[in-house]
PDB file of C-alpha atoms in Angstrom:
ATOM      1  CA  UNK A   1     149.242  25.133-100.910  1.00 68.00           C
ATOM      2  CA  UNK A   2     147.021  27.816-102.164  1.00 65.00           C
ATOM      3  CA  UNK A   3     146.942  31.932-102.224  1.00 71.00           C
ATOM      4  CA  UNK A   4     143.473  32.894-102.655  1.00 76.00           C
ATOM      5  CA  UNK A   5     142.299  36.574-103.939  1.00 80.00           C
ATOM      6  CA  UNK A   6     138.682  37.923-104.282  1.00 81.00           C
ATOM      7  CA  UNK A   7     138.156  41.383-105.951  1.00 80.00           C
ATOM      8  CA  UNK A   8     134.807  43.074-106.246  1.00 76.00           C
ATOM      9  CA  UNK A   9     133.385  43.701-109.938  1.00 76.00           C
ATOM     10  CA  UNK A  10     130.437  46.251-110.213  1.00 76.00           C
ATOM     11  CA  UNK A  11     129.172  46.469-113.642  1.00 73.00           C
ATOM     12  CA  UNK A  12     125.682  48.809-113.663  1.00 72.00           C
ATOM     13  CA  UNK A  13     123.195  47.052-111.269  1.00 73.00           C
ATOM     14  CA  UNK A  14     125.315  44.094-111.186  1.00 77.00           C
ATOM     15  CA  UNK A  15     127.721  42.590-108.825  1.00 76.00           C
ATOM     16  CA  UNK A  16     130.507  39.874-109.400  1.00 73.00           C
ATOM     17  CA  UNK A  17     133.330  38.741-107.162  1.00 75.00           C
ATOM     18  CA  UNK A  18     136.152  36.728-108.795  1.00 76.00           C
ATOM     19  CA  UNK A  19     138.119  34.750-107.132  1.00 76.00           C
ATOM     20  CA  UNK A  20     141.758  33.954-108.225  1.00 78.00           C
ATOM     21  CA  UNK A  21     143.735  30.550-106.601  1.00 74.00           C
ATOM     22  CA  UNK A  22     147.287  30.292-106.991  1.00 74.00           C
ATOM     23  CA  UNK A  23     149.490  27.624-106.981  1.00 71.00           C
ATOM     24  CA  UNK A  24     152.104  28.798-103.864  1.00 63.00           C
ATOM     25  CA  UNK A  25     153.321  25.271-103.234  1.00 71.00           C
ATOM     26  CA  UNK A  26     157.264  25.793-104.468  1.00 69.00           C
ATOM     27  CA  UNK A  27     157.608  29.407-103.339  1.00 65.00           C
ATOM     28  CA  UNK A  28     156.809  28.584 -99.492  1.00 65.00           C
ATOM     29  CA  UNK A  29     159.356  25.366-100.102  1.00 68.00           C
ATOM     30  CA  UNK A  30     162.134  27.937-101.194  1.00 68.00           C
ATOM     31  CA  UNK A  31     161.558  29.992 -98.304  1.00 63.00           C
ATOM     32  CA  UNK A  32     161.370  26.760 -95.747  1.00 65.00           C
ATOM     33  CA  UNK A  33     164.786  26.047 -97.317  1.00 68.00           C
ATOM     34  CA  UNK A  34     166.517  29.662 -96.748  1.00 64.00           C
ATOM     35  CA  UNK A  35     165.045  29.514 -93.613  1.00 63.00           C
ATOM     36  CA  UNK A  36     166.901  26.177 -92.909  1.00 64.00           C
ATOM     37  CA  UNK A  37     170.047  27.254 -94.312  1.00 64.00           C
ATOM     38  CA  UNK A  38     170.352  30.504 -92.569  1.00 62.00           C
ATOM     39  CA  UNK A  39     169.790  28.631 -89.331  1.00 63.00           C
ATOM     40  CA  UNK A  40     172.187  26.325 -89.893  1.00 64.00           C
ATOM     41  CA  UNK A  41     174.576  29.409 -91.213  1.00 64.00           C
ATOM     42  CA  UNK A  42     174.198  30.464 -87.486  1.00 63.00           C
ATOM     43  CA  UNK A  43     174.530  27.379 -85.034  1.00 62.00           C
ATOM     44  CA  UNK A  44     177.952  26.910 -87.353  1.00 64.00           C
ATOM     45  CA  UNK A  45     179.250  30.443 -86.160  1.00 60.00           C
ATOM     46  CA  UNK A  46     177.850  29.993 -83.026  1.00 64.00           C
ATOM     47  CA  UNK A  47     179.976  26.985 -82.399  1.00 65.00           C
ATOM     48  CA  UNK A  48     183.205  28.441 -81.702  1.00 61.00           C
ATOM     49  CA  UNK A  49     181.825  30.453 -78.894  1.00 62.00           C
ATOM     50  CA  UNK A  50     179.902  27.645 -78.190  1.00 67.00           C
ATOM     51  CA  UNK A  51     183.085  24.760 -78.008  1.00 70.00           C
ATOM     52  CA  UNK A  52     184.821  27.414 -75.617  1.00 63.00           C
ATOM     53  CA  UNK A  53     181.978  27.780 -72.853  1.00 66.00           C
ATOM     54  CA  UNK A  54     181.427  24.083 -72.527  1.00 75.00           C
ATOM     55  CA  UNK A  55     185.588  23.158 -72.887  1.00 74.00           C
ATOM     56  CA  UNK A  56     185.300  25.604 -69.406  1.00 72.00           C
ATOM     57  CA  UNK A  57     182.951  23.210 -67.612  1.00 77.00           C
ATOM     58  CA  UNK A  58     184.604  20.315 -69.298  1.00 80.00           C
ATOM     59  CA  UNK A  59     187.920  21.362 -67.421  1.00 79.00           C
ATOM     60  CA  UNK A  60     186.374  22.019 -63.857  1.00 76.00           C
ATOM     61  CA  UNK A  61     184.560  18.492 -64.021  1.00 79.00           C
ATOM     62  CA  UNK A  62     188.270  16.447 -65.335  1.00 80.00           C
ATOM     63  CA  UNK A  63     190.084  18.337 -62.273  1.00 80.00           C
ATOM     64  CA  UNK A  64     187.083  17.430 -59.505  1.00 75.00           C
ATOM     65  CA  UNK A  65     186.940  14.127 -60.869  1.00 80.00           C
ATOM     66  CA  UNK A  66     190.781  13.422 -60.893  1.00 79.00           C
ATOM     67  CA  UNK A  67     190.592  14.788 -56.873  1.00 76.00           C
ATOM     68  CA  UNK A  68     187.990  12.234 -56.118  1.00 76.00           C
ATOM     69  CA  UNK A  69     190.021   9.543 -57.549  1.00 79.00           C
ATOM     70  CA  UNK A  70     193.130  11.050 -55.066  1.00 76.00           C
ATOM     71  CA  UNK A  71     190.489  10.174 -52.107  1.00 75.00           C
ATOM     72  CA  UNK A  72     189.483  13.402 -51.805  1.00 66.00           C
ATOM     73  CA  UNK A  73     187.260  13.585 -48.282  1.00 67.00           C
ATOM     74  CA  UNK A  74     184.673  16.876 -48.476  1.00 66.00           C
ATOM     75  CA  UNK A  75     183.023  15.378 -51.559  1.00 70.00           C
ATOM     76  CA  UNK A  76     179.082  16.240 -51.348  1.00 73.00           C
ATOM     77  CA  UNK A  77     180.587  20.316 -51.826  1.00 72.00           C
ATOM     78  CA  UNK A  78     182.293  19.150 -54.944  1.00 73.00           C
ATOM     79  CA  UNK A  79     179.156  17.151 -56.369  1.00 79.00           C
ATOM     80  CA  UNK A  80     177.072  20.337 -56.381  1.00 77.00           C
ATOM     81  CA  UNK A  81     179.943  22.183 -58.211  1.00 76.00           C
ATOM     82  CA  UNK A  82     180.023  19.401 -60.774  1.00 80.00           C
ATOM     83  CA  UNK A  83     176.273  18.880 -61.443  1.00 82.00           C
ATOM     84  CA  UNK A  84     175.769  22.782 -61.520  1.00 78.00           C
ATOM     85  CA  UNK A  85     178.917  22.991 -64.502  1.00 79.00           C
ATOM     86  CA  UNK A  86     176.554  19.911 -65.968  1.00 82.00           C
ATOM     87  CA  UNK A  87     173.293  22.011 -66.124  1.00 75.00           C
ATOM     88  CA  UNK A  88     175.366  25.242 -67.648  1.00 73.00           C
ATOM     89  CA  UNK A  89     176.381  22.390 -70.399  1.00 77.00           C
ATOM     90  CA  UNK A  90     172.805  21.687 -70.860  1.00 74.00           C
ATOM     91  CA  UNK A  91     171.130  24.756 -70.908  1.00 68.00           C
ATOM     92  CA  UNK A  92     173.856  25.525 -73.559  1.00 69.00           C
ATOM     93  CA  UNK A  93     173.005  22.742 -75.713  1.00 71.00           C
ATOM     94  CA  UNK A  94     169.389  22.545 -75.836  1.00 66.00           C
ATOM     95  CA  UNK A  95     169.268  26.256 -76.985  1.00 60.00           C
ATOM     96  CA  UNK A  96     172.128  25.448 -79.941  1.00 63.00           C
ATOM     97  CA  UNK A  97     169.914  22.153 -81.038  1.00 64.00           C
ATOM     98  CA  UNK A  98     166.913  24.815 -80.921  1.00 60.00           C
ATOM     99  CA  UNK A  99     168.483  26.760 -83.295  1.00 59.00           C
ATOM    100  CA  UNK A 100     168.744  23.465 -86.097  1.00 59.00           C
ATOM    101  CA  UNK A 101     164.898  22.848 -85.549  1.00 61.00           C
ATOM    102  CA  UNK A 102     162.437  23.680 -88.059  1.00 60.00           C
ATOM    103  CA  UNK A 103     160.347  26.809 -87.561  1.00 61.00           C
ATOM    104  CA  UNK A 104     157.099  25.519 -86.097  1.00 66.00           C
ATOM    105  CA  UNK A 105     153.598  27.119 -86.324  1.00 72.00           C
ATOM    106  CA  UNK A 106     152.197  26.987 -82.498  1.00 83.00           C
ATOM    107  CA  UNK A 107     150.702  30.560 -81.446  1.00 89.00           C
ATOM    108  CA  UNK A 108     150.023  30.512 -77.467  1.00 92.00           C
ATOM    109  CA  UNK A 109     151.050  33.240 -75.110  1.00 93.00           C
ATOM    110  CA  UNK A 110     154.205  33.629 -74.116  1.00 93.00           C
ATOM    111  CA  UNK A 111     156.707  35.655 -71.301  1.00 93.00           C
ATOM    112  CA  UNK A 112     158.441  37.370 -73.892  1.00 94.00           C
ATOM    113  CA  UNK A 113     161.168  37.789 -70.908  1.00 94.00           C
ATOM    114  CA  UNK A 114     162.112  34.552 -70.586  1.00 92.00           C
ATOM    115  CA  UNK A 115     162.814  34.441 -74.513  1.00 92.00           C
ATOM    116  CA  UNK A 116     165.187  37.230 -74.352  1.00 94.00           C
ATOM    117  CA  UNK A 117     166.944  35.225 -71.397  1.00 92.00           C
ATOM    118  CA  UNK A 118     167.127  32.264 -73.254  1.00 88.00           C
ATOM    119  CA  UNK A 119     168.861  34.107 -76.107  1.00 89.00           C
ATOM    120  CA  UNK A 120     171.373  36.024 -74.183  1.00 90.00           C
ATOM    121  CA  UNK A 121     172.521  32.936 -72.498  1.00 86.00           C
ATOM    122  CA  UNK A 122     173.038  30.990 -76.154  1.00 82.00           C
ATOM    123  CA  UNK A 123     174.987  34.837 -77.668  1.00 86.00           C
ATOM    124  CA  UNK A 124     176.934  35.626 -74.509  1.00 86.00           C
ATOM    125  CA  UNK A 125     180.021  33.169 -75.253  1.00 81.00           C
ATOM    126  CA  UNK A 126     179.857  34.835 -79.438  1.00 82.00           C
ATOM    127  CA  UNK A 127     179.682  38.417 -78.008  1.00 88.00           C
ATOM    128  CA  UNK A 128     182.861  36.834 -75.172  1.00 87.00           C
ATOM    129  CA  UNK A 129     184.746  36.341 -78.362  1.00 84.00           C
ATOM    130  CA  UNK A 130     184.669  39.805 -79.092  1.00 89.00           C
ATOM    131  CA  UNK A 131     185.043  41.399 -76.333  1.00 92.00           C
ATOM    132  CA  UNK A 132     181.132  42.626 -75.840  1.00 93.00           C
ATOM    133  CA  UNK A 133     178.959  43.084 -73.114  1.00 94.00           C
ATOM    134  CA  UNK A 134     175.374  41.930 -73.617  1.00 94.00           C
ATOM    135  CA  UNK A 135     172.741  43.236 -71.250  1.00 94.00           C
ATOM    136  CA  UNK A 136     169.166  42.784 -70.969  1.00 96.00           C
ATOM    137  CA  UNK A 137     166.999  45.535 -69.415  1.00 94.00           C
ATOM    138  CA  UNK A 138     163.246  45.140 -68.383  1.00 92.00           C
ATOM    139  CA  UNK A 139     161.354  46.842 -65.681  1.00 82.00           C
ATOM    140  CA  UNK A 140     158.480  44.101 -66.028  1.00 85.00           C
ATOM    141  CA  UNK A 141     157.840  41.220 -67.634  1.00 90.00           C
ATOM    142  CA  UNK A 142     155.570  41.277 -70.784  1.00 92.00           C
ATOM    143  CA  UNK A 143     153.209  38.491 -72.713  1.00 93.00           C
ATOM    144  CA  UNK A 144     152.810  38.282 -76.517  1.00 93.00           C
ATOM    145  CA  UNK A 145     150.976  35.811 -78.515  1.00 93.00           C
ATOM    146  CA  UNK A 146     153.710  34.176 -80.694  1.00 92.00           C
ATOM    147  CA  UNK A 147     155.284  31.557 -81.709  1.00 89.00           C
ATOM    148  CA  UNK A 148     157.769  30.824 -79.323  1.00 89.00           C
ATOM    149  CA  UNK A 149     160.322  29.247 -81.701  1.00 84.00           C
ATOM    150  CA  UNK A 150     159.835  31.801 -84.359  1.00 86.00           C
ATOM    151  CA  UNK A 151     160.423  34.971 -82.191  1.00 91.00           C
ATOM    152  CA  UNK A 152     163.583  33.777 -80.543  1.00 89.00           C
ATOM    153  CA  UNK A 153     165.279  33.239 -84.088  1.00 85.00           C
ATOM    154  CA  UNK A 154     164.387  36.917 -84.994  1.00 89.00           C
ATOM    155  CA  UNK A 155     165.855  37.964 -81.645  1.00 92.00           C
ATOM    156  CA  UNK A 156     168.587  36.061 -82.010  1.00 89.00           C
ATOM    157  CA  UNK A 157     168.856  37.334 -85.384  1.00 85.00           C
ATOM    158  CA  UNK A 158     169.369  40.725 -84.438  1.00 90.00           C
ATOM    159  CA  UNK A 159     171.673  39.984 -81.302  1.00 92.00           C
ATOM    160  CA  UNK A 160     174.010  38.253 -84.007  1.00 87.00           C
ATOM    161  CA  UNK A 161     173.985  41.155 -86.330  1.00 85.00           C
ATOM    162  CA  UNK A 162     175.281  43.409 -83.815  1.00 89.00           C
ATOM    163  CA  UNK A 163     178.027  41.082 -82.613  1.00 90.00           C
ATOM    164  CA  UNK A 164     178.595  41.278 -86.394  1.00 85.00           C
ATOM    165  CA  UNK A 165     178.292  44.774 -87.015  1.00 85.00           C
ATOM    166  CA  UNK A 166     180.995  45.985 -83.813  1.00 89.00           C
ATOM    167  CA  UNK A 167     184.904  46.093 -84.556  1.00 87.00           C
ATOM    168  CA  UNK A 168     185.703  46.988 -81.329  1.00 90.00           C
ATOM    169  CA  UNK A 169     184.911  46.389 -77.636  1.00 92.00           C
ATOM    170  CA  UNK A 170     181.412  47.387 -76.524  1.00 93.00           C
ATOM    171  CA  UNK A 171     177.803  46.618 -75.359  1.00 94.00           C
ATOM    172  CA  UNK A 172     174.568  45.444 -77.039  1.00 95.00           C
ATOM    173  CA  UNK A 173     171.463  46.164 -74.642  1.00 96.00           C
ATOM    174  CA  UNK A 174     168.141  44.218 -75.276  1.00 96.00           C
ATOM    175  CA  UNK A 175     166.104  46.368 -73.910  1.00 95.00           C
ATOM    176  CA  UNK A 176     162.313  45.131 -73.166  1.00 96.00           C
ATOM    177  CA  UNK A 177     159.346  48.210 -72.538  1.00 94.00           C
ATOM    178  CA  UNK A 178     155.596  47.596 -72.959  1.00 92.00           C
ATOM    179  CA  UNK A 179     152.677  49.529 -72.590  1.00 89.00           C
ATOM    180  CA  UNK A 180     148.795  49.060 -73.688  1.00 87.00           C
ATOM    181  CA  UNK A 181     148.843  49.636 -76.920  1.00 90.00           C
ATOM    182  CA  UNK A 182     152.294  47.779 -77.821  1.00 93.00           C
ATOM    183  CA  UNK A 183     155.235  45.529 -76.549  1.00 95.00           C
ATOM    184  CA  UNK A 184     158.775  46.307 -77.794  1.00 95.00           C
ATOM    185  CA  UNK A 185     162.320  45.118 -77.855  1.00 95.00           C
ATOM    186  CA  UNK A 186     164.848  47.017 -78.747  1.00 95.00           C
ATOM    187  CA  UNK A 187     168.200  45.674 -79.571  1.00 95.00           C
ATOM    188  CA  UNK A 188     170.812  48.810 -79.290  1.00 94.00           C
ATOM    189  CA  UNK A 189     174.365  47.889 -80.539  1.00 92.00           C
ATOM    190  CA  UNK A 190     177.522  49.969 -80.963  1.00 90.00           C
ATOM    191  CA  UNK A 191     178.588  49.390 -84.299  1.00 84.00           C
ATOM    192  CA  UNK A 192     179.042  51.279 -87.257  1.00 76.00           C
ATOM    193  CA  UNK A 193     175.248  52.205 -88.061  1.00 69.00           C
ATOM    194  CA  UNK A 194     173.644  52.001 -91.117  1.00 66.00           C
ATOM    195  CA  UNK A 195     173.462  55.014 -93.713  1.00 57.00           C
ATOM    196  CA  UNK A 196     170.251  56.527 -93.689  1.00 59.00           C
ATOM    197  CA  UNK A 197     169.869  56.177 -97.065  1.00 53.00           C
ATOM    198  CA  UNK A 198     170.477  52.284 -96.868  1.00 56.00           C
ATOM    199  CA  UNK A 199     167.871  51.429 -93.642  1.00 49.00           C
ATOM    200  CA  UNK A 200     164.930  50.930 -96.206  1.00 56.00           C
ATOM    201  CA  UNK A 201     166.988  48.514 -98.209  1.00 52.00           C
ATOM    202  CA  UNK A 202     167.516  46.338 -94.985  1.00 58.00           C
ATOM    203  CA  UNK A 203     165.688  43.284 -95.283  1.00 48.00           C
ATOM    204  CA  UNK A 204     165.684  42.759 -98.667  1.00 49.00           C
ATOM    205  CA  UNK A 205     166.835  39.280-100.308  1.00 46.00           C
ATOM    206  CA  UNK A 206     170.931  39.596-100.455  1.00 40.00           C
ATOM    207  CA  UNK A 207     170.968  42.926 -99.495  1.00 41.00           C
ATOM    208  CA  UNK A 208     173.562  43.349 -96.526  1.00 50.00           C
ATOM    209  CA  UNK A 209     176.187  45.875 -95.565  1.00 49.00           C
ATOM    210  CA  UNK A 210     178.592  43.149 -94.023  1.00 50.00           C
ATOM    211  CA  UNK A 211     181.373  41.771 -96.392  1.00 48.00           C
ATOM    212  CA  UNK A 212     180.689  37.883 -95.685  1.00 46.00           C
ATOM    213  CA  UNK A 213     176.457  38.477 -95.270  1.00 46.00           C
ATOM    214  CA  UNK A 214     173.576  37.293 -97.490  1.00 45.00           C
ATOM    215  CA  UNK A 215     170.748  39.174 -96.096  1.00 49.00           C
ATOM    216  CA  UNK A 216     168.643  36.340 -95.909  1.00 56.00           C
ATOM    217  CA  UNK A 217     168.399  36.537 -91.757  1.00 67.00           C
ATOM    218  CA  UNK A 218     166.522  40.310 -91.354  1.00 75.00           C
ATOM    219  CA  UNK A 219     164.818  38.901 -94.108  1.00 74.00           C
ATOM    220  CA  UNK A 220     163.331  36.098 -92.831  1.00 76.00           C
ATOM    221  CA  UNK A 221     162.748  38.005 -89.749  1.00 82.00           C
ATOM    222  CA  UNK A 222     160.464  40.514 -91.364  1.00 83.00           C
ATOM    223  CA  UNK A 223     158.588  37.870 -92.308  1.00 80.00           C
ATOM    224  CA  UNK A 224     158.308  36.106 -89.718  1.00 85.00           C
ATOM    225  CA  UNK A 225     156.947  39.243 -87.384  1.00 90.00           C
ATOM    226  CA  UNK A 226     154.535  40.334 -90.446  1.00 88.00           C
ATOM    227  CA  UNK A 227     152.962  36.823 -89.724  1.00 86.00           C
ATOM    228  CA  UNK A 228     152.807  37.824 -85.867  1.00 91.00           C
ATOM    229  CA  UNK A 229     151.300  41.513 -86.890  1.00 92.00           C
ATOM    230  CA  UNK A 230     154.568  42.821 -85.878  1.00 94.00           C
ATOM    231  CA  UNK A 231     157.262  45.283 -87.406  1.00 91.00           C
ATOM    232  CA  UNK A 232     160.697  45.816 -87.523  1.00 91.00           C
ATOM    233  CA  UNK A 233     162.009  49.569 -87.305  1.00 89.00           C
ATOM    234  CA  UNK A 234     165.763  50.188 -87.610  1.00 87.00           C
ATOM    235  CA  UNK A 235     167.228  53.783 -86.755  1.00 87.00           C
ATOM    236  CA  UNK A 236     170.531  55.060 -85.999  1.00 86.00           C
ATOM    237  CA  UNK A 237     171.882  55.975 -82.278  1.00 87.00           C
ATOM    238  CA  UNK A 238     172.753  59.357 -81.385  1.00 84.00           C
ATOM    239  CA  UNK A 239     176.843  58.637 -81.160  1.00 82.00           C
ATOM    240  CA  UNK A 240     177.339  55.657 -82.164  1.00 84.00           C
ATOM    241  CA  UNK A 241     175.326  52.019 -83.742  1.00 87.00           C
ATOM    242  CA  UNK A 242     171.835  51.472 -84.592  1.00 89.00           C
ATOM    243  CA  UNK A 243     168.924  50.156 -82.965  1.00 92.00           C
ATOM    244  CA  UNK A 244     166.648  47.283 -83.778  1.00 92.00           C
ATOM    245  CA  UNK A 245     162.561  48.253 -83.391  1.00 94.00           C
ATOM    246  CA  UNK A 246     160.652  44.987 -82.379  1.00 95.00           C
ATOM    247  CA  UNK A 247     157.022  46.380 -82.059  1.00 95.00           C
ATOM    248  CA  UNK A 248     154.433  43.966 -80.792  1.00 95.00           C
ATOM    249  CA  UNK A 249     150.723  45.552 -81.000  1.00 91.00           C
ATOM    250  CA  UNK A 250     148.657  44.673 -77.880  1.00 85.00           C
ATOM    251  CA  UNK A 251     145.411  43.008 -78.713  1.00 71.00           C
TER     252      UNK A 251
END
């Protein structure tokens, strides 16, 4: 894999243009491989949250099962119960095994709503763990041109660093607004905040304000949305946490 640069040499009545092709090859490998281990960093602490929403379903299936072995009469009410606790299972799943996947490189439009659902379904039992309500808000639904893999991981990026950065009981809001010259989602959390003086730092490789954090996860996510044309803007809240700046530009 190749960078290429051409610059513009004018030199009296004469013009050049050199090109420059460099050898990129093991730097895109490196990053492939943090991206892989900071995804795997996150289904792992994901699974405790993870093991206690499906041991829920697990339960409710054992006890309808063990009353259909009694002889239990009204079944077809029961079967509904039990295939619906099988589909909550399975929604569960598939979005943790999405997680493990390699980023993929497959632009199309996309309902950026149904992302954000698909996220606060797989970070609801985490933020359960915690005490911590997490709300999405959207007045209409909204279409990007992404990569549908790659956005969800930054999203889910930033839902997990909020979990992460509140002690106490609270709420996170993903909140979704769009207009004609951008689309943005805002992720507001209630934790600490970030010093002013620190929010330019954030994103930067191994840079993190949490004791047990790498920074390697708003890095990748940076780049990630500068290879969708978008940005990430982080400022504090008024009382209390910071809020997360997705901004899409319409084209």
């Amino acid at each position: 894999m190749f960078e290429c640069t051409i610059e513009k040499l004018v030199d009296k009545d004469e013009v050049y243009f050199i090109s420059t092709l460099k050898d990129v090859t093991d730097k895109k490998e490196s990053e492939e491989m943090m991206i892989r281990s900071e995804k795997m960093s996150i289904a792992g602490q994901l699974a405790a949250g993870i093991a206690h929403e499906i041991r829920n379903p697990l339960t409710s299936l054992k006890g309808f099962l063990q009353l259909l072995q009694a002889g239990l009469t009204s079944k077809e009410e029961y079967y509904q119960i039990m295939l619906e606790e099988i589909e909550k299972m399975e929604s569960i799943t598939s979005e943790l095994l999405f997680i493990s996947k390699p980023l993929t490189d497959n632009k199309k439009t996309e309902a950026i709503n149904e992302m954000i659902e698909d996220v606060v379904m797989l970070m609801k039992p985490q933020a359960k763990l915690k005490d911590i309500q997490l709300g999405f808000e959207s007045e209409e639904t909204a279409f990007i041109y992404c990569d549908r893999s790659q956005i969800k991981q930054v999203i889910l990026n930033l839902v997990k660093n909020g979990i992460e950065a509140m002690d106490q009981p609270g709420t996170i809001v993903i909140r979704l607004e769009a207009n004609h010259e951008s689309v943005i989602i805002r992720v507001i959390d209630e934790g600490g905040g970030i010093p002013s003086d620190l929010i330019n730092k954030i994103g930067e490789p191994f840079f993190t304000t949490k004791q047990s954090g790498t920074g390697l996860g708003l890095m990748i996510s940076k780049q990630i949305l500068a290879q969708h044309n978008a940005i990430l803007d982080i400022t504090q809240n008024k009382d209390r946490g910071s809020t997360f700046h997705i901004i899409f530009p319409v084209k």
